[in-house]
Amino acid sequence: MKDLKKYMTEGLLHFTILLSLVGVRLDFDSHLPPIREIILGSSSAYSQISFHSLWDTAGGASLHPKCPHLNSYVCEGAARRLLLEVRALGGAPIPRTELHAWLLQAAQDQGAAAQSNSSDSSSELQEEPTAQGTDRDKEHDVETADVLTYSYLHEENDTSSLEQDTKLRQETRREDNVLGRNAACHKGQNTDPCTESNRNSANSSHSLDEFIHLPAETENILEGMNENATSTAQPTSEILQSNSMREIWQDFLFLPDLQDISLEDIHPVGNGNNGLNPSSYFHVNFTQAVSQDVSLHEAMLRSDPALRRNSETRNFSSEESFQQSNSSRNPEAFLSEANLTGLFPYAENSIGNLTNQDLLSGFDENIFDEINLMSLAMEEGFDPVGVSELFEADSDSGLSISSSHSLSSTSDSSSTSAGEEGAVGYSSDVESISYDHLESAAGGRLLEHNKCCRLEYQVDSDFCEELLFEHVHHNHTYSLLPQQLKSGPEQCHLWSTEACKLKNRCDRDADKMFIRDERRARALRIPFPVEDIVSMPVDVFNNLLSQYYLTDIQISVVRDIRRRGKNKVAAQNCRKRKLDAILNLENDVCQLQAQKANLLKEKAQCNKSVSQMKQKLSDLYHSIFSWLRDEQGRPVNPSRYALRCHSDGRIFIVPRGAFKLEHKTEEQKEKKQK
DNA sequence: TTACAGTGTCATTCT
DNA sequence: GTAGAATGACACTGT
């Protein structure tokens, strides 16, 4: 940053643009304020560069092969230093073809500027370069076009798309001259660049010689530029005098890998280095450096939505390589990149496209239909009821609740058709994408919470399996009471089949509702499982709501899910208790009926026994009286006398009248005692 | 097609 | 006053 300030204070403000163009990720939070301060405080001509242009250029929107100010760097001999500084700051190397065309164009401009300066010695270096070469550009457009054509035809493989890129870039220049020159070139009427490009297009591999052994026309340009540059009297051209344009050119091409260089490695370029190959004192790893192509084509094309569409197909390979290059990186670092999206809108697009394109491939379209509808609903004024109905309609429209099926589809979500499972076949990746899509729809979350939400649902497919299977195994057979199960074997068999049917149906219904709420929660990016929303204690639930920053809609939905879930369980319990009570009463009735029957039976037995006892007693009575004789030897009449047992065990024969009076007096005594 | 059982949900009351 | 539980009533669905 210290060197950056130095460059800028020296009038090299555009170095920051260059940094951005070649992919340096500046920490704008800490770098932009001083940059802006320097811009506003600078008295140089470069202070006219608006902060806005810097901003746009940082995102790659203004990327153009013709950097109008690069010639300034070249003239000052600072180009190599700038590029080294770029690398020292962690910048990715510029694509060689981009650099090729870019630098050549700048060299031509510089050549034109040098010619102008030679005629006008009062002109200064810091004069606005674009103003210098307005007319002179025309003189070099032909050569520049050839150079550009040559450069872009060296791009690997996809020549058609590169031609499109070339056309795009040419359109930003003077189209007529360039196209005319290209037409002549493609007809084979020209010259080294075309023949060279044709020859090299057949061989996609690039050797270092391709860049060192330039086409003759390009060499001539460089030679002329070198001469013009060295003849230019400029106060800061000391370095330039010691470094030819070719050397500078080679310096660009021989830029060492950024890992191999630091600020300490930046050697002053003095006279002693004249003619010295920079690679002799830099650890040059050209192949490795070029391999870190940041694909400025993509950055440029993404700035144009129309072009982006065309470039998507051929960007796939480069995006894939980009992902591979970032695969070993810390995801947090990746997120930190996403934090720069506000400053690098096209970087955001790049990252977003990369992620989405890779992750969205093969997803169930039904999910996106739902998500899109959700998003629309959110954008047009979110209506929870409408969304709810939307989900309900979807979930109720023949949604199969075969969880195992849906789970099996998670391994290959692309094979799951929309008509088979609705949106049940979620995979973990789908969740993350759906949240990305619904980020805005959910009312906006902090990134931290987004991460939490994503992590919450992105655990893995086991989460879905666990939830679904856990719910499948919920016991909904509360109507099968122990009393029923304890019944006879025939009823047990009957109830077992009934229980299976009932259980299956309960499972289906429960799963349906569960999935519906689950989908609602997912759609609104509610960061906790529905099951936990319902089952957790109220204090834990409130703490959870306080820990997450949820919108009113989300809180309302969460509470609604919890209320309905609680009520559902309560209703189930209520019905269970009701059935328990009914069945208990029925069982009590049965038991009482059996008890009554037993009592009746026992009563009958008792009556029978009593009768028998009475009969025996009567028989015994009569037999006893048959044995008894009075004083005269006559049998005792049982109707006039009766037997009475005394407390001491003695038995007396008493007249019945006296027995009755005595019996009455005893009863009266007992009553009085009571 | 109808009857019925099971279930979810809402409204209300009770705790 | 609030939240949960309990419950009656209703609608819906599957058998």
Coordinates of C-alpha atoms in Angstrom, one line a residue, chain A residues 276-667:
Chain A
L276 CA 19.6 -8.1 -19.6
N277 CA 16.9 -10.7 -19.8
P278 CA 14.7 -10.2 -16.7
S279 CA 14.4 -13.9 -16.3
S280 CA 18.0 -14.0 -15.4
Y281 CA 17.3 -12.4 -12.0
F282 CA 13.7 -13.4 -11.6
H283 CA 12.6 -16.9 -11.0
V284 CA 10.5 -17.1 -14.0
N285 CA 7.8 -19.7 -14.2
F286 CA 6.0 -18.7 -17.3
T287 CA 3.9 -21.7 -17.6
Q288 CA 2.7 -21.5 -14.1
A289 CA 2.1 -17.8 -14.3
V290 CA 0.0 -18.2 -17.4
S291 CA -1.9 -21.1 -15.9
Q292 CA -3.5 -18.7 -13.5
D293 CA -5.5 -17.1 -16.2
V294 CA -8.2 -15.0 -14.6
S295 CA -10.1 -15.1 -17.8
L296 CA -10.6 -11.4 -18.4
H297 CA -12.8 -12.4 -21.4
E298 CA -15.3 -13.7 -18.9
A299 CA -15.1 -10.6 -16.8
M300 CA -15.7 -8.5 -19.9
L301 CA -18.4 -10.6 -21.3
R302 CA -20.2 -10.8 -18.0
S303 CA -20.5 -7.1 -18.0
D304 CA -22.8 -7.4 -20.9
P305 CA -25.8 -9.6 -20.2
A306 CA -26.4 -10.3 -23.8
L307 CA -22.8 -11.5 -24.3
R308 CA -22.9 -13.3 -21.0
R309 CA -25.6 -15.6 -22.4
N310 CA -23.4 -16.5 -25.3
S311 CA -20.4 -16.9 -23.2
E312 CA -21.9 -19.2 -20.6
T313 CA -21.4 -22.3 -22.6
R314 CA -17.8 -21.8 -23.3
N315 CA -17.2 -20.4 -19.9
F316 CA -18.0 -23.7 -18.4
S317 CA -14.6 -25.1 -18.7
S318 CA -12.9 -22.0 -17.4
E319 CA -15.3 -21.8 -14.6
E320 CA -14.7 -25.4 -13.8
S321 CA -11.0 -24.7 -13.7
F322 CA -11.7 -21.7 -11.6
Q323 CA -13.5 -23.9 -9.1
Q324 CA -10.8 -26.4 -9.1
S325 CA -8.3 -23.8 -8.4
N326 CA -10.4 -22.6 -5.5
S327 CA -11.4 -26.1 -4.4
S328 CA -8.6 -26.2 -1.9
R329 CA -9.4 -22.8 -0.5
N330 CA -11.0 -22.2 2.7
P331 CA -14.8 -21.7 2.3
E332 CA -14.6 -18.7 4.6
A333 CA -12.1 -17.1 2.3
F334 CA -14.6 -17.8 -0.5
L335 CA -17.2 -16.0 1.5
S336 CA -14.9 -13.2 2.1
E337 CA -14.7 -12.8 -1.6
A338 CA -18.4 -12.7 -1.7
N339 CA -18.2 -9.8 0.8
L340 CA -16.5 -7.8 -1.9
T341 CA -19.4 -8.2 -4.2
G342 CA -20.6 -4.8 -3.3
L343 CA -17.4 -3.4 -4.7
F344 CA -16.9 -6.0 -7.4
P345 CA -20.3 -6.6 -8.8
Y346 CA -19.0 -8.6 -11.6
A347 CA -17.0 -10.7 -9.3
E348 CA -20.2 -11.4 -7.6
N349 CA -21.7 -12.5 -10.8
S350 CA -18.8 -14.6 -11.5
I351 CA -18.9 -16.3 -8.2
G352 CA -22.6 -16.5 -8.2
N353 CA -22.7 -17.9 -11.7
L354 CA -20.1 -20.4 -10.9
T355 CA -21.8 -21.7 -7.8
N356 CA -25.2 -21.7 -9.2
Q357 CA -24.3 -23.1 -12.5
D358 CA -22.5 -26.0 -11.0
L359 CA -24.9 -26.6 -8.3
L360 CA -28.0 -26.0 -10.1
S361 CA -27.3 -28.4 -12.9
G362 CA -29.5 -31.4 -12.7
F363 CA -31.9 -30.1 -10.1
D364 CA -35.5 -30.7 -10.1
E365 CA -37.2 -28.0 -12.0
N366 CA -40.2 -28.3 -9.8
I367 CA -38.1 -26.9 -7.0
F368 CA -37.2 -23.8 -9.0
D369 CA -40.8 -23.4 -10.1
E370 CA -41.8 -23.3 -6.5
I371 CA -38.9 -21.0 -5.6
N372 CA -39.6 -18.7 -8.5
L373 CA -43.2 -18.5 -7.4
M374 CA -42.1 -17.8 -3.9
S375 CA -39.8 -15.1 -5.1
L376 CA -42.5 -13.5 -7.1
A377 CA -44.8 -13.6 -4.2
M378 CA -42.2 -12.0 -2.1
E379 CA -41.4 -9.3 -4.5
E380 CA -45.0 -8.4 -5.2
G381 CA -45.8 -8.1 -1.6
F382 CA -45.4 -11.2 0.4
D383 CA -48.5 -12.9 1.3
P384 CA -47.9 -15.7 3.7
V385 CA -51.4 -17.0 3.1
G386 CA -50.8 -17.1 -0.6
V387 CA -47.5 -18.8 -0.2
S388 CA -49.1 -21.2 2.2
E389 CA -51.8 -22.0 -0.2
L390 CA -49.3 -22.4 -2.9
F391 CA -47.5 -25.0 -0.8
E392 CA -50.6 -26.6 0.3
A393 CA -51.9 -26.9 -3.2
D394 CA -48.7 -28.5 -4.2
S395 CA -48.4 -30.7 -1.2
D396 CA -51.9 -31.8 -1.5
S397 CA -51.9 -32.5 -5.1
G398 CA -51.1 -36.1 -5.1
L399 CA -47.9 -35.8 -3.3
S400 CA -46.4 -39.2 -2.7
I401 CA -45.1 -39.5 0.7
S402 CA -42.8 -42.3 0.0
S403 CA -40.0 -40.9 1.9
S404 CA -37.7 -43.7 1.0
H405 CA -38.2 -43.0 -2.6
S406 CA -37.5 -39.4 -2.2
L407 CA -34.4 -40.2 -0.3
S408 CA -33.2 -42.5 -2.9
S409 CA -33.5 -39.7 -5.3
T410 CA -31.3 -37.4 -3.3
S411 CA -28.2 -39.2 -4.7
D412 CA -29.2 -38.1 -8.1
S413 CA -31.6 -35.3 -8.0
S414 CA -31.5 -34.8 -11.7
S415 CA -33.2 -38.1 -12.2
T416 CA -36.1 -37.1 -10.1
S417 CA -38.9 -35.8 -12.3
A418 CA -41.2 -33.1 -11.1
G419 CA -44.3 -35.3 -11.5
E420 CA -43.0 -38.1 -9.4
E421 CA -42.3 -36.6 -6.1
G422 CA -43.2 -33.0 -6.3
A423 CA -40.5 -31.2 -4.4
V424 CA -39.9 -33.9 -1.9
G425 CA -36.7 -35.1 -3.4
Y426 CA -34.6 -32.5 -1.9
S427 CA -30.9 -32.9 -1.6
S428 CA -28.7 -30.9 0.6
D429 CA -27.4 -29.0 -2.4
V430 CA -30.8 -28.2 -3.4
E431 CA -31.4 -26.6 -0.1
S432 CA -28.5 -24.4 -0.3
I433 CA -29.5 -23.2 -3.7
S434 CA -33.1 -22.7 -2.8
Y435 CA -32.0 -20.5 0.0
D436 CA -29.8 -18.6 -2.3
H437 CA -32.7 -18.0 -4.5
L438 CA -35.0 -17.1 -1.7
E439 CA -32.6 -14.9 0.0
S440 CA -34.3 -11.8 -1.1
A441 CA -37.7 -13.3 -0.8
A442 CA -37.1 -14.0 2.8
G443 CA -36.7 -10.4 3.6
G444 CA -33.0 -10.2 3.6
R445 CA -30.6 -11.8 6.0
L446 CA -27.3 -10.9 7.2
L447 CA -24.6 -13.0 5.6
E448 CA -23.8 -14.5 8.9
H449 CA -27.3 -15.7 9.3
N450 CA -27.4 -16.8 5.8
K451 CA -24.4 -18.9 6.5
C452 CA -26.1 -20.2 9.6
C453 CA -29.2 -21.0 7.7
R454 CA -27.3 -22.7 4.9
L455 CA -25.2 -24.6 7.3
E456 CA -28.2 -25.6 9.2
Y457 CA -29.8 -27.1 6.2
Q458 CA -26.8 -28.1 4.3
V459 CA -25.5 -30.6 6.7
D460 CA -25.9 -33.4 4.3
S461 CA -28.5 -35.7 3.0
D462 CA -28.5 -37.6 6.3
F463 CA -30.4 -34.7 7.7
C464 CA -33.3 -35.4 5.4
E465 CA -33.1 -39.1 5.9
E466 CA -33.0 -38.7 9.6
L467 CA -35.9 -36.3 9.7
L468 CA -38.1 -38.3 7.4
F469 CA -37.3 -41.7 8.7
E470 CA -37.7 -40.5 12.2
H471 CA -41.1 -39.2 11.4
V472 CA -42.0 -42.3 9.5
H473 CA -41.3 -44.3 12.6
H474 CA -43.5 -42.0 14.8
N475 CA -46.0 -43.9 16.7
H476 CA -49.4 -43.0 15.4
T477 CA -51.0 -46.2 16.6
Y478 CA -52.4 -44.8 19.8
S479 CA -55.8 -46.2 19.0
L480 CA -54.4 -49.6 19.4
L481 CA -54.7 -49.9 23.1
P482 CA -53.1 -52.5 25.3
Q483 CA -56.5 -53.9 26.1
Q484 CA -57.1 -54.5 22.5
L485 CA -53.8 -56.0 21.9
K486 CA -54.3 -58.3 24.9
S487 CA -57.4 -59.7 23.4
G488 CA -57.8 -63.1 21.7
P489 CA -55.5 -64.3 18.9
E490 CA -58.2 -63.8 16.3
Q491 CA -58.7 -60.2 17.3
C492 CA -55.0 -59.7 17.4
H493 CA -54.7 -60.8 13.9
L494 CA -57.6 -58.6 12.8
W495 CA -56.1 -55.7 14.7
S496 CA -52.7 -56.3 13.3
T497 CA -53.9 -55.9 9.8
E498 CA -56.0 -52.9 10.8
A499 CA -53.0 -51.5 12.6
C500 CA -50.8 -51.8 9.6
K501 CA -53.3 -50.0 7.4
L502 CA -53.9 -47.4 10.0
K503 CA -50.2 -46.9 10.7
N504 CA -49.5 -46.5 7.0
R505 CA -52.2 -44.0 6.6
C506 CA -51.2 -42.1 9.6
D507 CA -47.6 -42.1 8.5
R508 CA -48.6 -40.8 5.1
D509 CA -50.8 -38.0 6.5
A510 CA -48.3 -37.1 9.1
D511 CA -45.5 -37.0 6.6
K512 CA -47.5 -34.9 4.3
M513 CA -48.1 -32.2 6.9
F514 CA -44.5 -32.5 8.0
I515 CA -43.2 -32.0 4.6
R516 CA -45.5 -29.1 4.0
D517 CA -44.3 -27.3 7.1
E518 CA -40.8 -28.3 6.3
R519 CA -41.0 -26.9 2.9
R520 CA -42.5 -23.7 4.2
A521 CA -39.7 -23.4 6.6
R522 CA -37.2 -24.0 3.9
A523 CA -38.8 -21.6 1.6
L524 CA -38.6 -18.9 4.2
R525 CA -35.1 -20.0 5.2
I526 CA -36.1 -20.6 8.7
P527 CA -32.9 -21.9 10.2
F528 CA -34.2 -24.7 12.4
P529 CA -36.0 -27.9 11.7
V530 CA -39.7 -28.0 12.0
E531 CA -39.5 -30.9 14.4
D532 CA -37.4 -28.8 16.8
I533 CA -39.7 -25.8 16.3
V534 CA -42.6 -27.9 17.6
S535 CA -40.9 -30.0 20.2
M536 CA -38.5 -27.6 21.9
P537 CA -39.5 -26.0 25.2
V538 CA -40.9 -22.5 25.1
D539 CA -37.9 -20.9 26.8
V540 CA -35.5 -22.6 24.4
F541 CA -37.8 -21.6 21.5
N542 CA -37.8 -18.0 22.6
N543 CA -34.1 -18.0 23.1
L544 CA -33.6 -19.4 19.6
L545 CA -35.9 -16.7 18.1
S546 CA -33.9 -14.1 19.9
Q547 CA -30.6 -15.5 18.7
Y548 CA -31.5 -15.5 15.1
Y549 CA -32.4 -12.3 13.3
L550 CA -35.8 -13.3 11.8
T551 CA -38.3 -11.2 10.0
D552 CA -41.8 -10.8 11.2
I553 CA -42.9 -13.1 8.5
Q554 CA -40.5 -15.7 9.5
I555 CA -41.4 -15.4 13.2
S556 CA -45.0 -15.5 12.3
V557 CA -44.5 -18.7 10.3
V558 CA -42.4 -20.2 12.9
R559 CA -45.0 -19.5 15.6
D560 CA -47.7 -20.7 13.3
I561 CA -45.8 -23.9 12.7
R562 CA -45.2 -24.3 16.4
R563 CA -48.8 -23.6 17.3
R564 CA -50.3 -26.0 14.7
G565 CA -47.7 -28.6 15.6
K566 CA -48.5 -28.3 19.3
N567 CA -52.2 -28.3 18.5
K568 CA -51.8 -31.3 16.3
V569 CA -50.0 -33.2 19.0
A570 CA -52.6 -32.0 21.5
A571 CA -55.4 -33.2 19.3
Q572 CA -53.8 -36.5 18.9
N573 CA -53.3 -36.8 22.6
C574 CA -56.8 -35.6 23.2
R575 CA -58.2 -38.2 20.8
K576 CA -56.0 -40.8 22.4
R577 CA -57.3 -39.9 25.8
K578 CA -60.8 -39.9 24.5
L579 CA -60.4 -43.3 23.0
D580 CA -58.7 -44.5 26.2
A581 CA -61.5 -43.2 28.2
I582 CA -64.1 -44.8 26.0
L583 CA -62.3 -48.1 25.9
N584 CA -61.7 -48.0 29.6
L585 CA -65.3 -47.4 30.2
E586 CA -66.2 -50.2 27.9
N587 CA -63.8 -52.4 29.7
D588 CA -65.3 -51.4 33.0
V589 CA -68.7 -52.3 31.7
C590 CA -67.5 -55.6 30.7
Q591 CA -65.9 -56.2 34.0
L592 CA -68.9 -55.1 35.9
Q593 CA -71.1 -57.3 33.9
A594 CA -68.9 -60.2 34.5
Q595 CA -68.8 -59.4 38.2
K596 CA -72.5 -59.2 38.2
A597 CA -72.8 -62.5 36.6
N598 CA -70.5 -63.9 39.1
L599 CA -72.3 -62.4 42.0
L600 CA -75.6 -63.7 40.7
K601 CA -74.1 -67.1 40.3
E602 CA -72.7 -66.9 43.8
K603 CA -76.0 -65.7 45.1
A604 CA -77.7 -68.6 43.5
Q605 CA -75.2 -70.9 45.0
C606 CA -75.7 -69.3 48.4
N607 CA -79.5 -69.5 48.1
K608 CA -79.1 -73.1 47.2
S609 CA -76.9 -73.7 50.2
V610 CA -79.2 -71.9 52.5
S611 CA -82.1 -74.0 51.3
Q612 CA -80.1 -77.1 51.8
M613 CA -79.1 -75.9 55.3
K614 CA -82.7 -75.1 56.1
Q615 CA -83.8 -78.5 54.9
K616 CA -81.2 -80.2 57.0
L617 CA -82.0 -78.0 60.0
S618 CA -85.7 -78.9 59.6
D619 CA -84.9 -82.6 59.3
L620 CA -82.6 -82.4 62.3
Y621 CA -85.3 -80.5 64.2
H622 CA -87.9 -83.1 63.6
S623 CA -85.6 -85.9 64.3
I624 CA -84.6 -84.3 67.6
F625 CA -88.3 -83.9 68.6
S626 CA -89.0 -87.4 67.6
W627 CA -86.5 -88.5 70.1
L628 CA -87.8 -86.3 72.8
R629 CA -90.5 -87.5 75.3
D630 CA -92.3 -85.6 78.0
E631 CA -92.7 -86.7 81.6
Q632 CA -95.6 -89.0 80.6
G633 CA -93.5 -90.6 77.8
R634 CA -95.4 -89.0 75.1
P635 CA -93.7 -87.4 72.0
V636 CA -93.2 -83.7 72.2
N637 CA -95.2 -81.6 69.9
P638 CA -92.8 -79.4 67.8
S639 CA -95.5 -76.9 67.2
R640 CA -95.9 -76.2 70.9
Y641 CA -92.3 -76.4 71.9
A642 CA -89.0 -75.2 70.4
L643 CA -85.3 -75.9 70.9
R644 CA -83.1 -73.2 72.3
C645 CA -79.4 -73.2 72.5
H646 CA -77.9 -71.4 75.4
S647 CA -74.7 -69.5 75.4
D648 CA -72.9 -72.1 77.4
G649 CA -73.8 -74.8 74.9
R650 CA -76.6 -76.3 76.8
I651 CA -79.9 -77.0 74.9
F652 CA -83.3 -76.4 76.4
I653 CA -86.8 -77.3 75.3
V654 CA -89.0 -74.3 75.9
P655 CA -92.6 -73.6 75.1
R656 CA -93.0 -71.5 72.0
G657 CA -95.0 -68.7 73.8
A658 CA -92.3 -68.2 76.4
F659 CA -89.7 -68.4 73.6
K660 CA -91.5 -65.6 71.7
L661 CA -91.7 -63.4 74.8
E662 CA -88.2 -63.9 75.7
H663 CA -87.1 -63.2 72.1
K664 CA -89.1 -59.9 72.2
T665 CA -87.5 -58.8 75.4
E666 CA -84.1 -59.5 74.1
E667 CA -84.8 -57.5 70.9

